[in-house]
Amino acid sequence: MTPEQSVVATAIHSWKLQIDRADTFFSGLTDAQLQHEVAPGKNRLIYLYGHFIAVHDAMFPLLGFGPRTFPELDKPFLTEADDRSADLPSSAELKRAWDHVHSRLLVEFENLSAAEWVGKHTIVSAEDFAKNPLRNRLSVLFSRTVHVGYHLGQCVLAPK
């Protein structure tokens, strides 16, 4: 394995660890527990569950993997704050979406070469990428992995 391949493999491994931790956490919750807030007046666990799915689904076009599968999750989980009166998908629907998005992402991740990982993502222009080549696919993977860890840290504070 080349050093470049090792860096990519490490990044994907870190992603898998965080996704597995989050999956274990959310899969172990009842529908009632998913309604708990991470802190008084803050997001509910179900909101963060859907938030992860929406953010990760948005990675498909960002990384050049094709269209999103669940754009309807943007409004309740990205563009609007947690709304206790909103009609959200059930935990079973969210679990199916979670499994679909993450299994599809993993296939795409593992099909990219190290050179493709350090290529530009789709929302950076060629000119901006030439100025800052760190605006690449690998940086997106790193930032989304950290994002999972950040919110998962919040989740574990919620009462059981």
mmCIF file of C-alpha atoms in Angstrom:
data_model
loop_
_atom_site.group_PDB
_atom_site.id
_atom_site.type_symbol
_atom_site.label_atom_id
_atom_site.label_comp_id
_atom_site.label_asym_id
_atom_site.label_seq_id
_atom_site.Cartn_x
_atom_site.Cartn_y
_atom_site.Cartn_z
ATOM 1 C CA MET A 1 0.000 0.000 0.000
ATOM 2 C CA THR A 2 1.381 3.389 -0.954
ATOM 3 C CA PRO A 3 1.446 6.218 1.580
ATOM 4 C CA GLU A 4 -1.358 7.928 -0.350
ATOM 5 C CA GLN A 5 -3.488 4.781 -0.274
ATOM 6 C CA SER A 6 -2.784 4.431 3.433
ATOM 7 C CA VAL A 7 -4.024 7.964 4.124
ATOM 8 C CA VAL A 8 -7.239 7.301 2.194
ATOM 9 C CA ALA A 9 -7.753 3.918 3.875
ATOM 10 C CA THR A 10 -7.278 5.565 7.268
ATOM 11 C CA ALA A 11 -9.811 8.287 6.465
ATOM 12 C CA ILE A 12 -12.384 5.734 5.294
ATOM 13 C CA HIS A 13 -11.735 3.607 8.366
ATOM 14 C CA SER A 14 -12.328 6.629 10.618
ATOM 15 C CA TRP A 15 -15.564 7.352 8.760
ATOM 16 C CA LYS A 16 -16.717 3.755 9.225
ATOM 17 C CA LEU A 17 -15.940 3.886 12.951
ATOM 18 C CA GLN A 18 -17.985 7.036 13.469
ATOM 19 C CA ILE A 19 -20.879 5.785 11.348
ATOM 20 C CA ASP A 20 -20.888 2.442 13.172
ATOM 21 C CA ARG A 21 -20.896 4.238 16.546
ATOM 22 C CA ALA A 22 -23.766 6.452 15.472
ATOM 23 C CA ASP A 23 -25.669 3.507 14.002
ATOM 24 C CA THR A 24 -25.267 1.525 17.216
ATOM 25 C CA PHE A 25 -26.411 4.515 19.246
ATOM 26 C CA PHE A 26 -29.514 5.324 17.187
ATOM 27 C CA SER A 27 -30.483 1.698 16.572
ATOM 28 C CA GLY A 28 -30.579 1.105 20.314
ATOM 29 C CA LEU A 29 -33.138 3.830 20.978
ATOM 30 C CA THR A 30 -36.880 3.466 21.258
ATOM 31 C CA ASP A 31 -39.240 5.867 19.516
ATOM 32 C CA ALA A 32 -39.815 7.540 22.881
ATOM 33 C CA GLN A 33 -36.076 7.932 23.511
ATOM 34 C CA LEU A 34 -35.628 9.505 20.064
ATOM 35 C CA GLN A 35 -37.897 12.321 21.283
ATOM 36 C CA HIS A 36 -35.475 13.281 24.074
ATOM 37 C CA GLU A 37 -33.588 16.552 23.739
ATOM 38 C CA VAL A 38 -29.801 16.503 23.983
ATOM 39 C CA ALA A 39 -30.219 19.318 26.505
ATOM 40 C CA PRO A 40 -33.238 21.371 27.605
ATOM 41 C CA GLY A 41 -34.487 23.406 24.644
ATOM 42 C CA LYS A 42 -32.015 21.810 22.210
ATOM 43 C CA ASN A 43 -32.391 19.358 19.316
ATOM 44 C CA ARG A 44 -34.094 16.040 19.835
ATOM 45 C CA LEU A 45 -32.265 12.838 19.023
ATOM 46 C CA ILE A 46 -34.609 12.116 16.109
ATOM 47 C CA TYR A 47 -33.660 15.482 14.614
ATOM 48 C CA LEU A 48 -29.952 14.662 14.798
ATOM 49 C CA TYR A 49 -30.596 11.213 13.304
ATOM 50 C CA GLY A 50 -32.355 12.760 10.319
ATOM 51 C CA HIS A 51 -29.760 15.536 10.163
ATOM 52 C CA PHE A 52 -26.961 12.992 9.664
ATOM 53 C CA ILE A 53 -28.895 11.271 6.894
ATOM 54 C CA ALA A 54 -29.629 14.532 5.068
ATOM 55 C CA VAL A 55 -26.036 15.787 5.349
ATOM 56 C CA HIS A 56 -24.586 12.478 4.209
ATOM 57 C CA ASP A 57 -27.086 12.134 1.366
ATOM 58 C CA ALA A 58 -25.895 15.547 0.162
ATOM 59 C CA MET A 59 -22.389 14.097 -0.164
ATOM 60 C CA PHE A 60 -23.374 12.188 -3.324
ATOM 61 C CA PRO A 61 -23.559 15.204 -5.666
ATOM 62 C CA LEU A 62 -20.834 17.040 -3.712
ATOM 63 C CA LEU A 63 -18.357 14.216 -4.311
ATOM 64 C CA GLY A 64 -19.544 13.557 -7.864
ATOM 65 C CA PHE A 65 -21.281 10.262 -7.046
ATOM 66 C CA GLY A 66 -24.645 11.161 -8.555
ATOM 67 C CA PRO A 67 -27.944 12.505 -7.290
ATOM 68 C CA ARG A 68 -29.300 12.437 -3.782
ATOM 69 C CA THR A 69 -31.802 9.836 -2.720
ATOM 70 C CA PHE A 70 -33.605 11.711 0.068
ATOM 71 C CA PRO A 71 -33.721 15.459 -0.729
ATOM 72 C CA GLU A 72 -37.058 15.661 1.090
ATOM 73 C CA LEU A 73 -35.133 15.348 4.367
ATOM 74 C CA ASP A 74 -33.531 18.785 3.889
ATOM 75 C CA LYS A 75 -36.489 20.820 5.095
ATOM 76 C CA PRO A 76 -37.124 19.026 8.400
ATOM 77 C CA PHE A 77 -33.481 18.253 9.194
ATOM 78 C CA LEU A 78 -31.256 20.916 7.569
ATOM 79 C CA THR A 79 -32.987 24.117 6.559
ATOM 80 C CA GLU A 80 -35.344 24.339 9.529
ATOM 81 C CA ALA A 81 -34.729 24.042 13.238
ATOM 82 C CA ASP A 82 -36.072 21.073 15.166
ATOM 83 C CA ASP A 83 -39.848 21.518 15.150
ATOM 84 C CA ARG A 84 -41.704 19.374 17.628
ATOM 85 C CA SER A 85 -44.941 19.840 15.660
ATOM 86 C CA ALA A 86 -43.442 18.735 12.321
ATOM 87 C CA ASP A 87 -44.521 15.466 10.761
ATOM 88 C CA LEU A 88 -41.181 13.637 10.687
ATOM 89 C CA PRO A 89 -40.424 10.237 9.183
ATOM 90 C CA SER A 90 -40.712 7.304 11.564
ATOM 91 C CA SER A 91 -37.650 5.784 13.165
ATOM 92 C CA ALA A 92 -38.070 2.753 10.865
ATOM 93 C CA GLU A 93 -38.096 5.005 7.792
ATOM 94 C CA LEU A 94 -35.029 6.844 9.055
ATOM 95 C CA LYS A 95 -33.225 3.546 9.692
ATOM 96 C CA ARG A 96 -33.917 2.409 6.110
ATOM 97 C CA ALA A 97 -32.651 5.758 4.770
ATOM 98 C CA TRP A 98 -29.603 5.581 7.060
ATOM 99 C CA ASP A 99 -28.696 2.096 5.846
ATOM 100 C CA HIS A 100 -29.213 3.030 2.196
ATOM 101 C CA VAL A 101 -27.161 6.230 2.302
ATOM 102 C CA HIS A 102 -24.276 4.781 4.274
ATOM 103 C CA SER A 103 -23.968 1.531 2.355
ATOM 104 C CA ARG A 104 -24.080 3.427 -0.956
ATOM 105 C CA LEU A 105 -21.493 5.952 0.246
ATOM 106 C CA LEU A 106 -19.128 3.217 1.359
ATOM 107 C CA VAL A 107 -19.255 1.580 -2.073
ATOM 108 C CA GLU A 108 -18.468 4.923 -3.705
ATOM 109 C CA PHE A 109 -15.674 5.682 -1.237
ATOM 110 C CA GLU A 110 -13.969 2.390 -1.864
ATOM 111 C CA ASN A 111 -14.135 2.843 -5.645
ATOM 112 C CA LEU A 112 -12.141 6.093 -5.654
ATOM 113 C CA SER A 113 -8.404 6.019 -6.147
ATOM 114 C CA ALA A 114 -6.111 8.074 -3.932
ATOM 115 C CA ALA A 115 -5.652 10.504 -6.822
ATOM 116 C CA GLU A 116 -9.419 10.910 -7.165
ATOM 117 C CA TRP A 117 -9.767 11.563 -3.434
ATOM 118 C CA VAL A 118 -7.480 14.588 -3.716
ATOM 119 C CA GLY A 119 -9.352 15.878 -6.748
ATOM 120 C CA LYS A 120 -11.733 18.801 -6.429
ATOM 121 C CA HIS A 121 -15.268 18.336 -5.200
ATOM 122 C CA THR A 122 -18.140 19.626 -7.299
ATOM 123 C CA ILE A 123 -18.871 22.964 -5.644
ATOM 124 C CA VAL A 124 -15.385 24.395 -5.943
ATOM 125 C CA SER A 125 -14.452 26.019 -9.223
ATOM 126 C CA ALA A 126 -11.322 24.987 -11.079
ATOM 127 C CA GLU A 127 -9.859 28.440 -10.401
ATOM 128 C CA ASP A 128 -10.535 28.264 -6.663
ATOM 129 C CA PHE A 129 -9.226 24.699 -6.523
ATOM 130 C CA ALA A 130 -6.007 25.814 -8.212
ATOM 131 C CA LYS A 131 -5.618 28.434 -5.461
ATOM 132 C CA ASN A 132 -6.455 25.967 -2.683
ATOM 133 C CA PRO A 133 -6.116 22.275 -3.618
ATOM 134 C CA LEU A 134 -7.148 21.291 -0.093
ATOM 135 C CA ARG A 135 -10.744 21.881 -1.181
ATOM 136 C CA ASN A 136 -10.872 18.275 -2.299
ATOM 137 C CA ARG A 137 -12.998 15.175 -1.778
ATOM 138 C CA LEU A 138 -10.812 13.915 1.055
ATOM 139 C CA SER A 139 -11.310 17.143 3.005
ATOM 140 C CA VAL A 140 -15.070 16.636 2.686
ATOM 141 C CA LEU A 141 -14.737 13.128 4.117
ATOM 142 C CA PHE A 142 -12.656 14.453 7.011
ATOM 143 C CA SER A 143 -15.093 17.267 7.794
ATOM 144 C CA ARG A 144 -18.149 14.997 7.655
ATOM 145 C CA THR A 145 -16.420 12.453 9.906
ATOM 146 C CA VAL A 146 -15.705 15.164 12.474
ATOM 147 C CA HIS A 147 -19.310 16.376 12.118
ATOM 148 C CA VAL A 148 -20.585 12.930 13.135
ATOM 149 C CA GLY A 149 -18.291 12.856 16.147
ATOM 150 C CA TYR A 150 -19.369 16.337 17.208
ATOM 151 C CA HIS A 151 -23.083 15.584 17.157
ATOM 152 C CA LEU A 152 -22.642 12.094 18.553
ATOM 153 C CA GLY A 153 -20.935 13.738 21.519
ATOM 154 C CA GLN A 154 -24.097 15.789 21.996
ATOM 155 C CA CYS A 155 -26.315 12.724 21.631
ATOM 156 C CA VAL A 156 -24.734 10.824 24.465
ATOM 157 C CA LEU A 157 -25.658 13.674 26.814
ATOM 158 C CA ALA A 158 -29.391 13.090 26.254
ATOM 159 C CA PRO A 159 -31.190 11.330 29.080
ATOM 160 C CA LYS A 160 -32.082 7.711 28.408
#
